[in-house]
mmCIF file of C-alpha atoms and ligand atoms in Angstrom:
data_model
loop_
_atom_site.group_PDB
_atom_site.id
_atom_site.type_symbol
_atom_site.label_atom_id
_atom_site.label_comp_id
_atom_site.label_asym_id
_atom_site.label_seq_id
_atom_site.Cartn_x
_atom_site.Cartn_y
_atom_site.Cartn_z
ATOM 1 C CA MET H 1 0.389 3.153 -24.819
ATOM 2 C CA LYS H 2 -1.445 2.993 -21.160
ATOM 3 C CA GLN H 3 0.369 0.700 -18.760
ATOM 4 C CA LYS H 4 -1.922 -2.059 -17.811
ATOM 5 C CA TYR H 5 -2.102 -4.153 -14.652
ATOM 6 C CA ARG H 6 -3.947 -7.457 -14.051
ATOM 7 C CA ILE H 7 -5.334 -7.593 -10.684
ATOM 8 C CA THR H 8 -7.026 -10.479 -8.912
ATOM 9 C CA LEU H 9 -10.001 -9.475 -6.576
ATOM 10 C CA LEU H 10 -10.744 -12.004 -3.764
ATOM 11 C CA PRO H 11 -13.551 -10.296 -1.751
ATOM 12 C CA GLY H 12 -14.274 -13.590 0.182
ATOM 13 C CA ASP H 13 -16.870 -13.370 2.983
ATOM 14 C CA GLY H 14 -18.268 -11.345 5.499
ATOM 15 C CA ILE H 15 -17.317 -7.492 5.236
ATOM 16 C CA GLY H 16 -14.984 -8.520 2.377
ATOM 17 C CA PRO H 17 -17.217 -7.369 -0.518
ATOM 18 C CA GLU H 18 -18.037 -4.072 1.337
ATOM 19 C CA ILE H 19 -14.274 -2.928 2.018
ATOM 20 C CA MET H 20 -13.403 -4.535 -1.526
ATOM 21 C CA ALA H 21 -16.001 -2.203 -3.168
ATOM 22 C CA VAL H 22 -14.289 0.840 -1.738
ATOM 23 C CA ALA H 23 -10.712 -0.724 -2.510
ATOM 24 C CA VAL H 24 -11.843 -1.133 -6.371
ATOM 25 C CA ALA H 25 -13.303 2.237 -6.395
ATOM 26 C CA VAL H 26 -9.783 3.943 -5.024
ATOM 27 C CA ILE H 27 -7.985 2.010 -7.644
ATOM 28 C CA ASN H 28 -10.003 3.263 -10.368
ATOM 29 C CA SER H 29 -9.810 6.783 -9.240
ATOM 30 C CA ILE H 30 -5.964 6.310 -9.277
ATOM 31 C CA GLY H 31 -6.086 4.974 -12.805
ATOM 32 C CA THR H 32 -7.830 8.008 -14.067
ATOM 33 C CA GLN H 33 -5.515 10.282 -12.448
ATOM 34 C CA PHE H 34 -2.143 8.338 -13.496
ATOM 35 C CA ASP H 35 -3.436 7.194 -16.619
ATOM 36 C CA LEU H 36 -3.009 3.435 -15.768
ATOM 37 C CA GLU H 37 -5.610 0.646 -16.912
ATOM 38 C CA PHE H 38 -6.730 -2.174 -14.579
ATOM 39 C CA ASP H 39 -7.883 -5.317 -15.647
ATOM 40 C CA PHE H 40 -9.742 -6.692 -12.703
ATOM 41 C CA LYS H 41 -10.830 -10.499 -12.494
ATOM 42 C CA GLU H 42 -12.795 -11.556 -9.312
ATOM 43 C CA ALA H 43 -12.351 -15.142 -8.137
ATOM 44 C CA LEU H 44 -13.681 -17.176 -5.180
ATOM 45 C CA VAL H 45 -12.123 -17.908 -1.905
ATOM 46 C CA GLY H 46 -13.171 -19.020 1.551
ATOM 47 C CA GLY H 47 -16.798 -19.504 2.697
ATOM 48 C CA SER H 48 -18.028 -18.255 -0.538
ATOM 49 C CA ALA H 49 -15.961 -20.592 -2.697
ATOM 50 C CA ILE H 50 -17.388 -23.493 -0.528
ATOM 51 C CA ASP H 51 -20.968 -22.452 -0.959
ATOM 52 C CA GLU H 52 -20.391 -22.327 -4.820
ATOM 53 C CA THR H 53 -17.903 -25.229 -5.514
ATOM 54 C CA GLY H 54 -17.598 -27.296 -2.329
ATOM 55 C CA GLU H 55 -13.684 -26.193 -1.664
ATOM 56 C CA PRO H 56 -12.299 -23.270 -0.058
ATOM 57 C CA LEU H 57 -9.646 -22.603 -2.998
ATOM 58 C CA PRO H 58 -10.865 -23.779 -6.213
ATOM 59 C CA ALA H 59 -8.365 -24.569 -8.990
ATOM 60 C CA GLU H 60 -9.497 -21.983 -11.245
ATOM 61 C CA THR H 61 -8.874 -19.286 -8.639
ATOM 62 C CA LEU H 62 -5.339 -20.181 -8.056
ATOM 63 C CA LYS H 63 -4.873 -20.091 -11.881
ATOM 64 C CA ILE H 64 -6.554 -16.637 -12.132
ATOM 65 C CA CYS H 65 -4.111 -15.500 -9.312
ATOM 66 C CA ARG H 66 -1.304 -16.792 -11.003
ATOM 67 C CA GLU H 67 -1.836 -15.157 -14.112
ATOM 68 C CA SER H 68 -2.151 -11.651 -12.578
ATOM 69 C CA ASP H 69 0.104 -8.833 -11.315
ATOM 70 C CA ALA H 70 -1.023 -8.555 -7.941
ATOM 71 C CA VAL H 71 -3.907 -10.270 -5.918
ATOM 72 C CA LEU H 72 -6.118 -8.202 -3.520
ATOM 73 C CA LEU H 73 -7.790 -10.112 -1.010
ATOM 74 C CA ALA H 74 -10.567 -8.925 1.515
ATOM 75 C CA ALA H 75 -11.112 -11.455 4.201
ATOM 76 C CA ILE H 76 -12.493 -14.998 4.620
ATOM 77 C CA GLY H 77 -14.571 -16.980 7.143
ATOM 78 C CA GLY H 78 -17.526 -17.010 9.167
ATOM 79 C CA TYR H 79 -19.814 -18.698 11.681
ATOM 80 C CA LYS H 80 -21.591 -20.567 8.959
ATOM 81 C CA TRP H 81 -18.319 -22.650 7.946
ATOM 82 C CA ASP H 82 -16.842 -23.048 11.344
ATOM 83 C CA ASN H 83 -17.853 -26.628 12.037
ATOM 84 C CA LEU H 84 -16.507 -28.297 8.843
ATOM 85 C CA PRO H 85 -13.629 -30.377 8.831
ATOM 86 C CA ARG H 86 -10.248 -28.673 8.613
ATOM 87 C CA GLN H 87 -9.780 -29.339 5.154
ATOM 88 C CA GLN H 88 -12.894 -27.868 3.932
ATOM 89 C CA ARG H 89 -12.794 -24.756 6.322
ATOM 90 C CA PRO H 90 -12.172 -21.306 4.583
ATOM 91 C CA GLU H 91 -9.014 -20.869 6.364
ATOM 92 C CA THR H 92 -7.641 -23.777 4.524
ATOM 93 C CA GLY H 93 -8.211 -21.782 1.363
ATOM 94 C CA LEU H 94 -6.282 -18.897 2.579
ATOM 95 C CA LEU H 95 -3.084 -21.340 3.538
ATOM 96 C CA GLY H 96 -3.364 -22.880 0.195
ATOM 97 C CA LEU H 97 -3.286 -19.631 -1.626
ATOM 98 C CA ARG H 98 -0.066 -18.618 0.344
ATOM 99 C CA ALA H 99 1.603 -21.970 -0.336
ATOM 100 C CA GLY H 100 0.231 -22.158 -4.037
ATOM 101 C CA LEU H 101 1.685 -18.770 -4.756
ATOM 102 C CA GLU H 102 4.871 -19.443 -2.988
ATOM 103 C CA LEU H 103 4.708 -16.622 -0.794
ATOM 104 C CA PHE H 104 7.439 -16.863 1.646
ATOM 105 C CA ALA H 105 7.723 -13.363 3.067
ATOM 106 C CA ASN H 106 4.992 -11.726 5.075
ATOM 107 C CA LEU H 107 5.042 -7.860 5.710
ATOM 108 C CA ARG H 108 3.177 -6.200 8.287
ATOM 109 C CA PRO H 109 3.674 -2.601 9.027
ATOM 110 C CA ALA H 110 2.813 -1.134 12.339
ATOM 111 C CA LYS H 111 2.551 2.579 12.296
ATOM 112 C CA ILE H 112 0.936 4.709 14.975
ATOM 113 C CA ILE H 113 -1.418 7.089 13.037
ATOM 114 C CA PRO H 114 -1.369 10.564 15.184
ATOM 115 C CA GLN H 115 -5.030 11.058 14.825
ATOM 116 C CA LEU H 116 -5.639 7.623 16.413
ATOM 117 C CA LEU H 117 -3.006 7.953 19.223
ATOM 118 C CA GLU H 118 -5.530 7.514 21.945
ATOM 119 C CA ALA H 119 -6.738 3.994 20.368
ATOM 120 C CA SER H 120 -3.191 2.342 21.568
ATOM 121 C CA PRO H 121 -3.275 0.629 24.867
ATOM 122 C CA LEU H 122 0.047 2.055 25.887
ATOM 123 C CA LYS H 123 0.929 5.508 27.002
ATOM 124 C CA ARG H 124 1.349 8.353 24.289
ATOM 125 C CA GLU H 125 5.132 8.991 25.126
ATOM 126 C CA ILE H 126 5.824 5.303 24.311
ATOM 127 C CA VAL H 127 4.030 4.971 21.252
ATOM 128 C CA GLU H 128 4.081 8.409 19.524
ATOM 129 C CA GLY H 129 6.254 8.183 16.172
ATOM 130 C CA VAL H 130 6.297 4.191 16.156
ATOM 131 C CA ASP H 131 6.705 3.109 12.196
ATOM 132 C CA LEU H 132 7.945 -0.230 11.966
ATOM 133 C CA MET H 133 7.663 -3.207 9.633
ATOM 134 C CA VAL H 134 7.778 -6.720 10.738
ATOM 135 C CA VAL H 135 9.069 -8.898 7.696
ATOM 136 C CA ARG H 136 7.939 -12.718 9.005
ATOM 137 C CA GLU H 137 9.227 -15.966 7.284
ATOM 138 C CA LEU H 138 5.825 -17.512 6.107
ATOM 139 C CA THR H 139 6.234 -20.997 4.648
ATOM 140 C CA GLY H 140 9.003 -22.886 6.889
ATOM 141 C CA GLY H 141 10.208 -23.251 10.328
ATOM 142 C CA ILE H 142 8.057 -25.034 13.026
ATOM 143 C CA TYR H 143 4.817 -24.760 11.281
ATOM 144 C CA PHE H 144 5.909 -26.798 8.421
ATOM 145 C CA GLY H 145 8.916 -28.807 9.564
ATOM 146 C CA GLN H 146 8.922 -32.432 9.319
ATOM 147 C CA PRO H 147 8.624 -34.934 11.091
ATOM 148 C CA LYS H 148 5.743 -33.897 13.500
ATOM 149 C CA GLY H 149 2.687 -35.470 15.170
ATOM 150 C CA VAL H 150 1.635 -37.379 18.421
ATOM 151 C CA PHE H 151 2.997 -40.705 18.794
ATOM 152 C CA SER H 152 2.599 -43.563 21.443
ATOM 153 C CA ASP H 153 5.475 -45.218 22.640
ATOM 154 C CA GLU H 154 5.809 -49.014 23.707
ATOM 155 C CA GLN H 155 4.563 -48.309 27.048
ATOM 156 C CA GLY H 156 1.592 -46.507 25.666
ATOM 157 C CA SER H 157 2.533 -43.170 26.966
ATOM 158 C CA LYS H 158 2.110 -40.450 24.372
ATOM 159 C CA ARG H 159 4.390 -37.646 22.939
ATOM 160 C CA GLY H 160 3.671 -34.617 20.760
ATOM 161 C CA PHE H 161 6.183 -32.743 18.756
ATOM 162 C CA ASN H 162 7.109 -30.358 16.012
ATOM 163 C CA THR H 163 10.409 -29.984 14.384
ATOM 164 C CA MET H 164 11.845 -26.278 13.831
ATOM 165 C CA VAL H 165 13.872 -26.430 10.655
ATOM 166 C CA TYR H 166 15.371 -23.883 8.329
ATOM 167 C CA SER H 167 17.559 -24.523 5.300
ATOM 168 C CA ASP H 168 20.221 -21.845 4.082
ATOM 169 C CA LEU H 169 18.017 -21.017 1.044
ATOM 170 C CA GLU H 170 15.122 -20.199 3.228
ATOM 171 C CA VAL H 171 16.761 -17.993 5.636
ATOM 172 C CA ASP H 172 18.916 -16.391 2.889
ATOM 173 C CA ARG H 173 15.765 -15.457 0.858
ATOM 174 C CA ILE H 174 13.851 -13.868 3.624
ATOM 175 C CA ALA H 175 16.915 -12.019 5.000
ATOM 176 C CA LYS H 176 17.480 -10.546 1.541
ATOM 177 C CA VAL H 177 13.701 -9.367 1.461
ATOM 178 C CA ALA H 178 14.240 -7.870 4.956
ATOM 179 C CA PHE H 179 17.547 -5.981 3.686
ATOM 180 C CA GLU H 180 15.961 -4.613 0.754
ATOM 181 C CA ILE H 181 12.847 -3.119 2.750
ATOM 182 C CA ALA H 182 15.295 -1.876 5.313
ATOM 183 C CA THR H 183 17.317 -0.012 2.608
ATOM 184 C CA LYS H 184 14.035 1.729 1.228
ATOM 185 C CA ARG H 185 13.116 2.512 4.773
ATOM 186 C CA ASN H 186 15.601 3.986 7.434
ATOM 187 C CA GLY H 187 18.413 1.482 6.776
ATOM 188 C CA LYS H 188 18.040 -0.339 10.189
ATOM 189 C CA LEU H 189 17.297 -4.236 10.563
ATOM 190 C CA CYS H 190 16.957 -6.094 13.549
ATOM 191 C CA SER H 191 16.782 -9.920 13.497
ATOM 192 C CA ILE H 192 14.974 -12.071 15.991
ATOM 193 C CA ASP H 193 16.134 -15.447 17.017
ATOM 194 C CA LYS H 194 16.709 -17.599 20.009
ATOM 195 C CA ALA H 195 20.367 -18.451 19.512
ATOM 196 C CA ASN H 196 21.332 -18.845 23.075
ATOM 197 C CA VAL H 197 19.376 -22.058 23.230
ATOM 198 C CA LEU H 198 18.292 -23.329 19.580
ATOM 199 C CA ASP H 199 20.601 -24.441 17.068
ATOM 200 C CA VAL H 200 18.326 -23.583 14.370
ATOM 201 C CA SER H 201 18.199 -19.945 15.559
ATOM 202 C CA GLN H 202 22.106 -19.862 15.643
ATOM 203 C CA PHE H 203 22.222 -21.151 12.087
ATOM 204 C CA TRP H 204 19.685 -18.360 11.396
ATOM 205 C CA ARG H 205 21.687 -15.711 12.897
ATOM 206 C CA ASP H 206 24.682 -16.703 10.895
ATOM 207 C CA ARG H 207 23.183 -16.737 7.638
ATOM 208 C CA VAL H 208 21.668 -13.549 8.223
ATOM 209 C CA ASN H 209 25.284 -12.127 9.098
ATOM 210 C CA LEU H 210 26.448 -13.607 6.026
ATOM 211 C CA ILE H 211 23.639 -11.971 3.802
ATOM 212 C CA ALA H 212 24.612 -8.702 5.666
ATOM 213 C CA THR H 213 27.896 -8.359 3.998
ATOM 214 C CA ASN H 214 25.874 -7.503 0.816
ATOM 215 C CA TYR H 215 24.406 -4.513 2.469
ATOM 216 C CA PRO H 216 26.860 -2.565 4.200
ATOM 217 C CA ASN H 217 24.411 0.402 4.442
ATOM 218 C CA VAL H 218 21.996 -1.318 6.631
ATOM 219 C CA GLU H 219 22.559 -1.315 10.354
ATOM 220 C CA LEU H 220 22.163 -4.869 11.390
ATOM 221 C CA SER H 221 21.282 -6.094 14.921
ATOM 222 C CA HIS H 222 19.965 -9.173 16.830
ATOM 223 C CA LEU H 223 17.904 -9.760 19.324
ATOM 224 C CA TYR H 224 16.544 -12.810 21.432
ATOM 225 C CA VAL H 225 12.826 -13.132 20.888
ATOM 226 C CA ASP H 226 11.816 -12.617 24.397
ATOM 227 C CA ASN H 227 13.893 -9.520 24.846
ATOM 228 C CA ALA H 228 12.451 -8.481 21.504
ATOM 229 C CA ALA H 229 8.891 -8.930 23.129
ATOM 230 C CA MET H 230 9.768 -6.686 26.007
ATOM 231 C CA GLN H 231 11.688 -4.009 23.896
ATOM 232 C CA LEU H 232 8.663 -3.628 21.487
ATOM 233 C CA VAL H 233 6.232 -2.804 24.643
ATOM 234 C CA GLN H 234 8.908 -0.775 26.540
ATOM 235 C CA SER H 235 10.465 1.156 23.606
ATOM 236 C CA PRO H 236 9.102 0.277 20.142
ATOM 237 C CA ARG H 237 10.424 3.480 18.542
ATOM 238 C CA GLN H 238 13.858 1.971 18.496
ATOM 239 C CA PHE H 239 12.689 -0.471 15.705
ATOM 240 C CA ASP H 240 12.626 0.001 11.942
ATOM 241 C CA THR H 241 12.390 -2.907 10.025
ATOM 242 C CA ILE H 242 12.423 -6.314 11.950
ATOM 243 C CA VAL H 243 12.831 -10.174 10.425
ATOM 244 C CA ALA H 244 11.828 -13.230 12.284
ATOM 245 C CA GLY H 245 11.124 -16.633 11.542
ATOM 246 C CA ASN H 246 7.354 -18.119 11.122
ATOM 247 C CA LEU H 247 6.816 -18.699 14.903
ATOM 248 C CA PHE H 248 8.481 -15.766 16.515
ATOM 249 C CA GLY H 249 7.223 -13.529 13.539
ATOM 250 C CA ASP H 250 3.678 -14.512 13.936
ATOM 251 C CA ILE H 251 3.776 -13.577 17.709
ATOM 252 C CA LEU H 252 5.576 -10.366 17.396
ATOM 253 C CA SER H 253 3.666 -9.036 14.259
ATOM 254 C CA ASP H 254 0.304 -9.514 16.474
ATOM 255 C CA LEU H 255 2.278 -7.691 19.247
ATOM 256 C CA ALA H 256 3.214 -5.012 17.095
ATOM 257 C CA ALA H 257 -0.132 -4.565 15.841
ATOM 258 C CA VAL H 258 -1.621 -4.193 19.016
ATOM 259 C CA LEU H 259 0.646 -1.096 19.845
ATOM 260 C CA THR H 260 -1.363 0.909 17.260
ATOM 261 C CA GLY H 261 -4.606 -0.178 18.797
ATOM 262 C CA SER H 262 -6.937 -0.567 15.706
ATOM 263 C CA ILE H 263 -7.388 -3.534 13.708
ATOM 264 C CA GLY H 264 -9.391 -2.085 11.212
ATOM 265 C CA MET H 265 -6.216 0.141 9.965
ATOM 266 C CA LEU H 266 -3.715 -2.685 9.525
ATOM 267 C CA PRO H 267 -2.690 -3.875 6.186
ATOM 268 C CA SER H 268 -0.340 -6.592 5.185
ATOM 269 C CA ALA H 269 1.707 -8.079 2.177
ATOM 270 C CA SER H 270 2.990 -11.433 1.286
ATOM 271 C CA LEU H 271 5.699 -11.611 -1.374
ATOM 272 C CA GLY H 272 7.151 -14.472 -3.111
ATOM 273 C CA ILE H 273 9.680 -15.683 -5.588
ATOM 274 C CA SER H 274 8.052 -13.962 -8.516
ATOM 275 C CA ASN H 275 6.716 -10.557 -8.383
ATOM 276 C CA LEU H 276 3.311 -11.893 -7.548
ATOM 277 C CA GLY H 277 2.307 -10.528 -4.282
ATOM 278 C CA LEU H 278 -0.862 -11.016 -2.070
ATOM 279 C CA PHE H 279 -2.164 -7.930 -0.369
ATOM 280 C CA GLU H 280 -4.756 -8.014 2.363
ATOM 281 C CA PRO H 281 -5.873 -6.410 5.634
ATOM 282 C CA VAL H 282 -4.764 -7.896 8.853
ATOM 283 C CA HIS H 283 -8.215 -8.157 10.233
ATOM 284 C CA GLY H 284 -10.767 -10.805 9.591
ATOM 285 C CA SER H 285 -14.237 -11.076 8.103
ATOM 286 C CA ALA H 286 -16.108 -9.345 11.010
ATOM 287 C CA PRO H 287 -19.525 -11.728 10.648
ATOM 288 C CA ASP H 288 -20.821 -9.536 13.591
ATOM 289 C CA ILE H 289 -21.037 -6.410 11.429
ATOM 290 C CA ALA H 290 -21.011 -7.737 7.937
ATOM 291 C CA GLY H 291 -23.863 -6.386 5.601
ATOM 292 C CA MET H 292 -24.326 -3.329 7.974
ATOM 293 C CA ASP H 293 -22.272 -0.773 6.212
ATOM 294 C CA LYS H 294 -20.010 -0.639 9.478
ATOM 295 C CA ALA H 295 -16.902 -1.911 8.479
ATOM 296 C CA ASN H 296 -13.727 0.264 8.435
ATOM 297 C CA PRO H 297 -12.170 0.021 4.851
ATOM 298 C CA LEU H 298 -9.166 1.671 5.458
ATOM 299 C CA ALA H 299 -6.805 -1.483 6.025
ATOM 300 C CA GLN H 300 -8.020 -2.634 2.881
ATOM 301 C CA VAL H 301 -7.235 0.779 1.205
ATOM 302 C CA LEU H 302 -3.862 0.803 3.012
ATOM 303 C CA SER H 303 -3.179 -2.803 1.537
ATOM 304 C CA VAL H 304 -4.049 -1.314 -1.929
ATOM 305 C CA ALA H 305 -1.220 1.228 -0.939
ATOM 306 C CA MET H 306 1.022 -1.723 -0.393
ATOM 307 C CA MET H 307 0.157 -3.271 -3.405
ATOM 308 C CA PHE H 308 1.368 -0.309 -5.429
ATOM 309 C CA ARG H 309 4.645 0.156 -3.352
ATOM 310 C CA TYR H 310 5.750 -3.485 -2.821
ATOM 311 C CA GLY H 311 3.791 -5.434 -5.958
ATOM 312 C CA LEU H 312 3.633 -2.729 -8.708
ATOM 313 C CA ASN H 313 6.770 -0.828 -7.905
ATOM 314 C CA GLN H 314 4.579 2.587 -7.757
ATOM 315 C CA PRO H 315 5.633 3.922 -4.479
ATOM 316 C CA GLU H 316 4.379 7.640 -5.720
ATOM 317 C CA ILE H 317 0.783 6.189 -5.879
ATOM 318 C CA ALA H 318 1.232 4.464 -2.519
ATOM 319 C CA THR H 319 2.229 7.668 -0.964
ATOM 320 C CA LYS H 320 -0.725 9.305 -2.440
ATOM 321 C CA ILE H 321 -3.197 6.905 -0.863
ATOM 322 C CA GLU H 322 -1.867 6.926 2.429
ATOM 323 C CA SER H 323 -1.840 10.657 2.341
ATOM 324 C CA ALA H 324 -5.335 10.492 1.573
ATOM 325 C CA VAL H 325 -6.313 8.173 4.437
ATOM 326 C CA ASN H 326 -4.461 10.761 6.858
ATOM 327 C CA ASP H 327 -6.346 13.583 5.367
ATOM 328 C CA VAL H 328 -10.004 11.876 5.854
ATOM 329 C CA LEU H 329 -8.838 11.055 9.497
ATOM 330 C CA ASP H 330 -7.598 14.795 9.764
ATOM 331 C CA TYR H 331 -10.964 16.124 8.542
ATOM 332 C CA GLY H 332 -12.541 13.996 11.425
ATOM 333 C CA TYR H 333 -14.419 11.188 9.956
ATOM 334 C CA ARG H 334 -14.380 7.820 11.781
ATOM 335 C CA THR H 335 -15.928 4.581 11.273
ATOM 336 C CA GLY H 336 -17.254 2.911 14.583
ATOM 337 C CA ASP H 337 -14.222 1.009 15.378
ATOM 338 C CA ILE H 338 -11.858 3.960 15.582
ATOM 339 C CA MET H 339 -14.815 6.588 16.807
ATOM 340 C CA SER H 340 -13.839 8.685 19.420
ATOM 341 C CA GLN H 341 -15.686 11.816 21.012
ATOM 342 C CA GLY H 342 -16.311 15.023 18.776
ATOM 343 C CA MET H 343 -15.581 12.891 15.337
ATOM 344 C CA ASN H 344 -17.939 12.523 12.866
ATOM 345 C CA LEU H 345 -19.371 8.964 12.537
ATOM 346 C CA VAL H 346 -19.494 7.483 8.786
ATOM 347 C CA GLY H 347 -20.316 4.035 7.284
ATOM 348 C CA CYS H 348 -18.079 2.002 5.109
ATOM 349 C CA GLN H 349 -19.546 3.325 1.912
ATOM 350 C CA GLU H 350 -19.248 7.046 2.876
ATOM 351 C CA MET H 351 -15.870 6.501 4.170
ATOM 352 C CA GLY H 352 -14.893 5.234 0.603
ATOM 353 C CA GLU H 353 -16.720 8.210 -1.049
ATOM 354 C CA LEU H 354 -14.729 10.761 1.292
ATOM 355 C CA LEU H 355 -11.593 9.007 0.208
ATOM 356 C CA ILE H 356 -12.409 9.225 -3.392
ATOM 357 C CA LYS H 357 -13.112 12.846 -3.128
ATOM 358 C CA THR H 358 -9.732 13.683 -1.204
ATOM 359 C CA LEU H 359 -7.762 11.654 -3.500
ATOM 360 C CA GLU H 360 -9.236 13.630 -6.534
ATOM 361 C CA SER H 361 -9.128 17.329 -4.780
HETATM 362 P P1 NAD N 425 -12.130 -10.324 12.948
HETATM 363 O O1 NAD N 425 -10.712 -9.380 12.581
HETATM 364 O O2 NAD N 425 -13.035 -10.784 11.835
HETATM 365 O O3 NAD N 425 -13.068 -9.486 13.833
HETATM 366 C C1 NAD N 425 -12.774 -9.013 15.270
HETATM 367 C C2 NAD N 425 -13.383 -7.727 15.985
HETATM 368 O O4 NAD N 425 -13.034 -6.697 15.039
HETATM 369 C C3 NAD N 425 -14.785 -8.061 15.563
HETATM 370 O O5 NAD N 425 -15.615 -7.426 16.454
HETATM 371 C C4 NAD N 425 -14.972 -7.287 14.140
HETATM 372 O O6 NAD N 425 -16.324 -6.616 13.984
HETATM 373 C C5 NAD N 425 -14.073 -6.286 14.341
HETATM 374 N N1 NAD N 425 -13.335 -5.730 13.035
HETATM 375 C C6 NAD N 425 -12.405 -6.399 12.196
HETATM 376 N N2 NAD N 425 -12.127 -5.854 11.215
HETATM 377 C C7 NAD N 425 -12.989 -4.547 11.103
HETATM 378 C C8 NAD N 425 -13.172 -3.726 10.221
HETATM 379 N N3 NAD N 425 -12.539 -3.602 9.266
HETATM 380 N N4 NAD N 425 -13.983 -2.781 10.624
HETATM 381 C C9 NAD N 425 -14.734 -2.626 11.717
HETATM 382 N N5 NAD N 425 -14.395 -3.680 12.608
HETATM 383 C C10 NAD N 425 -13.771 -4.593 12.415
HETATM 384 O O7 NAD N 425 -11.530 -11.603 13.852
HETATM 385 P P2 NAD N 425 -12.654 -12.603 14.399
HETATM 386 O O8 NAD N 425 -13.724 -12.293 14.913
HETATM 387 O O9 NAD N 425 -11.461 -13.591 15.122
HETATM 388 O O10 NAD N 425 -13.068 -13.720 13.110
HETATM 389 C C11 NAD N 425 -13.820 -13.676 12.150
HETATM 390 C C12 NAD N 425 -13.589 -14.752 11.071
HETATM 391 O O11 NAD N 425 -12.630 -14.194 10.267
HETATM 392 C C13 NAD N 425 -13.508 -16.160 11.482
HETATM 393 O O12 NAD N 425 -13.856 -17.023 10.655
HETATM 394 C C14 NAD N 425 -11.803 -16.037 11.192
HETATM 395 O O13 NAD N 425 -11.515 -17.524 10.838
HETATM 396 C C15 NAD N 425 -11.694 -15.177 10.082
HETATM 397 N N6 NAD N 425 -10.470 -14.724 9.999
HETATM 398 C C16 NAD N 425 -10.042 -14.666 8.637
HETATM 399 C C17 NAD N 425 -8.874 -13.783 8.561
HETATM 400 C C18 NAD N 425 -8.411 -13.371 7.057
HETATM 401 O O14 NAD N 425 -9.251 -13.373 6.236
HETATM 402 N N7 NAD N 425 -7.030 -13.233 6.777
HETATM 403 C C19 NAD N 425 -7.925 -13.235 9.581
HETATM 404 C C20 NAD N 425 -8.558 -13.732 10.497
HETATM 405 C C21 NAD N 425 -9.600 -14.082 10.908
#
């Protein structure tokens, strides 16, 4: 009997439906080649969900996601919904999705694609060969810690504050994810903290060291976050896998992304307690080019590759998709965002067709 996967598709807003169409075509082509069956269910999230149901994350969407083997999201948001109260904004739907699926680990690879080396803002000799993965804790730390708020004292002066807090369970589980990923990559893990100043960071470091005893084959190092930011710009090739808490991971994953120079090429994955993961490009819904067939679908397609590698445990398929992306770039095809002199400009749809042709050749 054919192996069957249930995939929830969340095309969202803006360029979302255009790049999702390419992703679905790629998955279908993979199905034919590897004799797999895919049961797709499409659901609403973000602005399109607000328009149809009045809320950014309808309960039905969460239910469909929970009943699937993997969730593929494109992007949400747009000018139309920018002035709604926070609870009704598209972004609230995304946060609700991550929380509702208990996705505590965010994986963001930053890999220099040789054909796009010139797009990096850094010098070629610094970024050439960079291939790293940032594992960011997503549901704890200062973004969620209590108490928080703005308070007035008796004299009427005000104070705003948040709490950076991590439990042993929270650090242990993200550390395990990071060690597992480092094991599958080049066996090097760098943990980021601010243990010279913050008690919570010293606690983080102690727990990571404890978990490390179960992974003798992974070479563990620690860096203070300020030094890590400098090292990422000065000599990013030294990194393989990086693990960080929510705040530091947020900042460093954006910094690492900039090294590659092309937002339309960056995928991500969010993993949780169960095997169910959410896979999505790093970029947003690009409302400025929505509906114009100008979107770069490659970050979405590389998110499909991450789905196969980290969600469905099919690394061979992931590698095949990544190679096809590489080949299409080698043949000189580019969407507008990564266009350079002498290359062939194509739209979103044509890029998809070229990918399928490459996958099937
Ligand atoms: P954005 O990533 O949508 O766009 C930034 C710039 O990059 C734009 O010029 C856009 O045209 C370009 N761009 C982005 N993706 C591209 C692609 N695949 N191909 C070609 N060009 C691409 O960020 P923004 O403009 O800050 O935000 C637009 C909307 O997206 C906002 O509503 C924001 O809240 C939302 N957003 C959503 C997510 C998400 O869904 N995860 C992430 C970030 C922003």
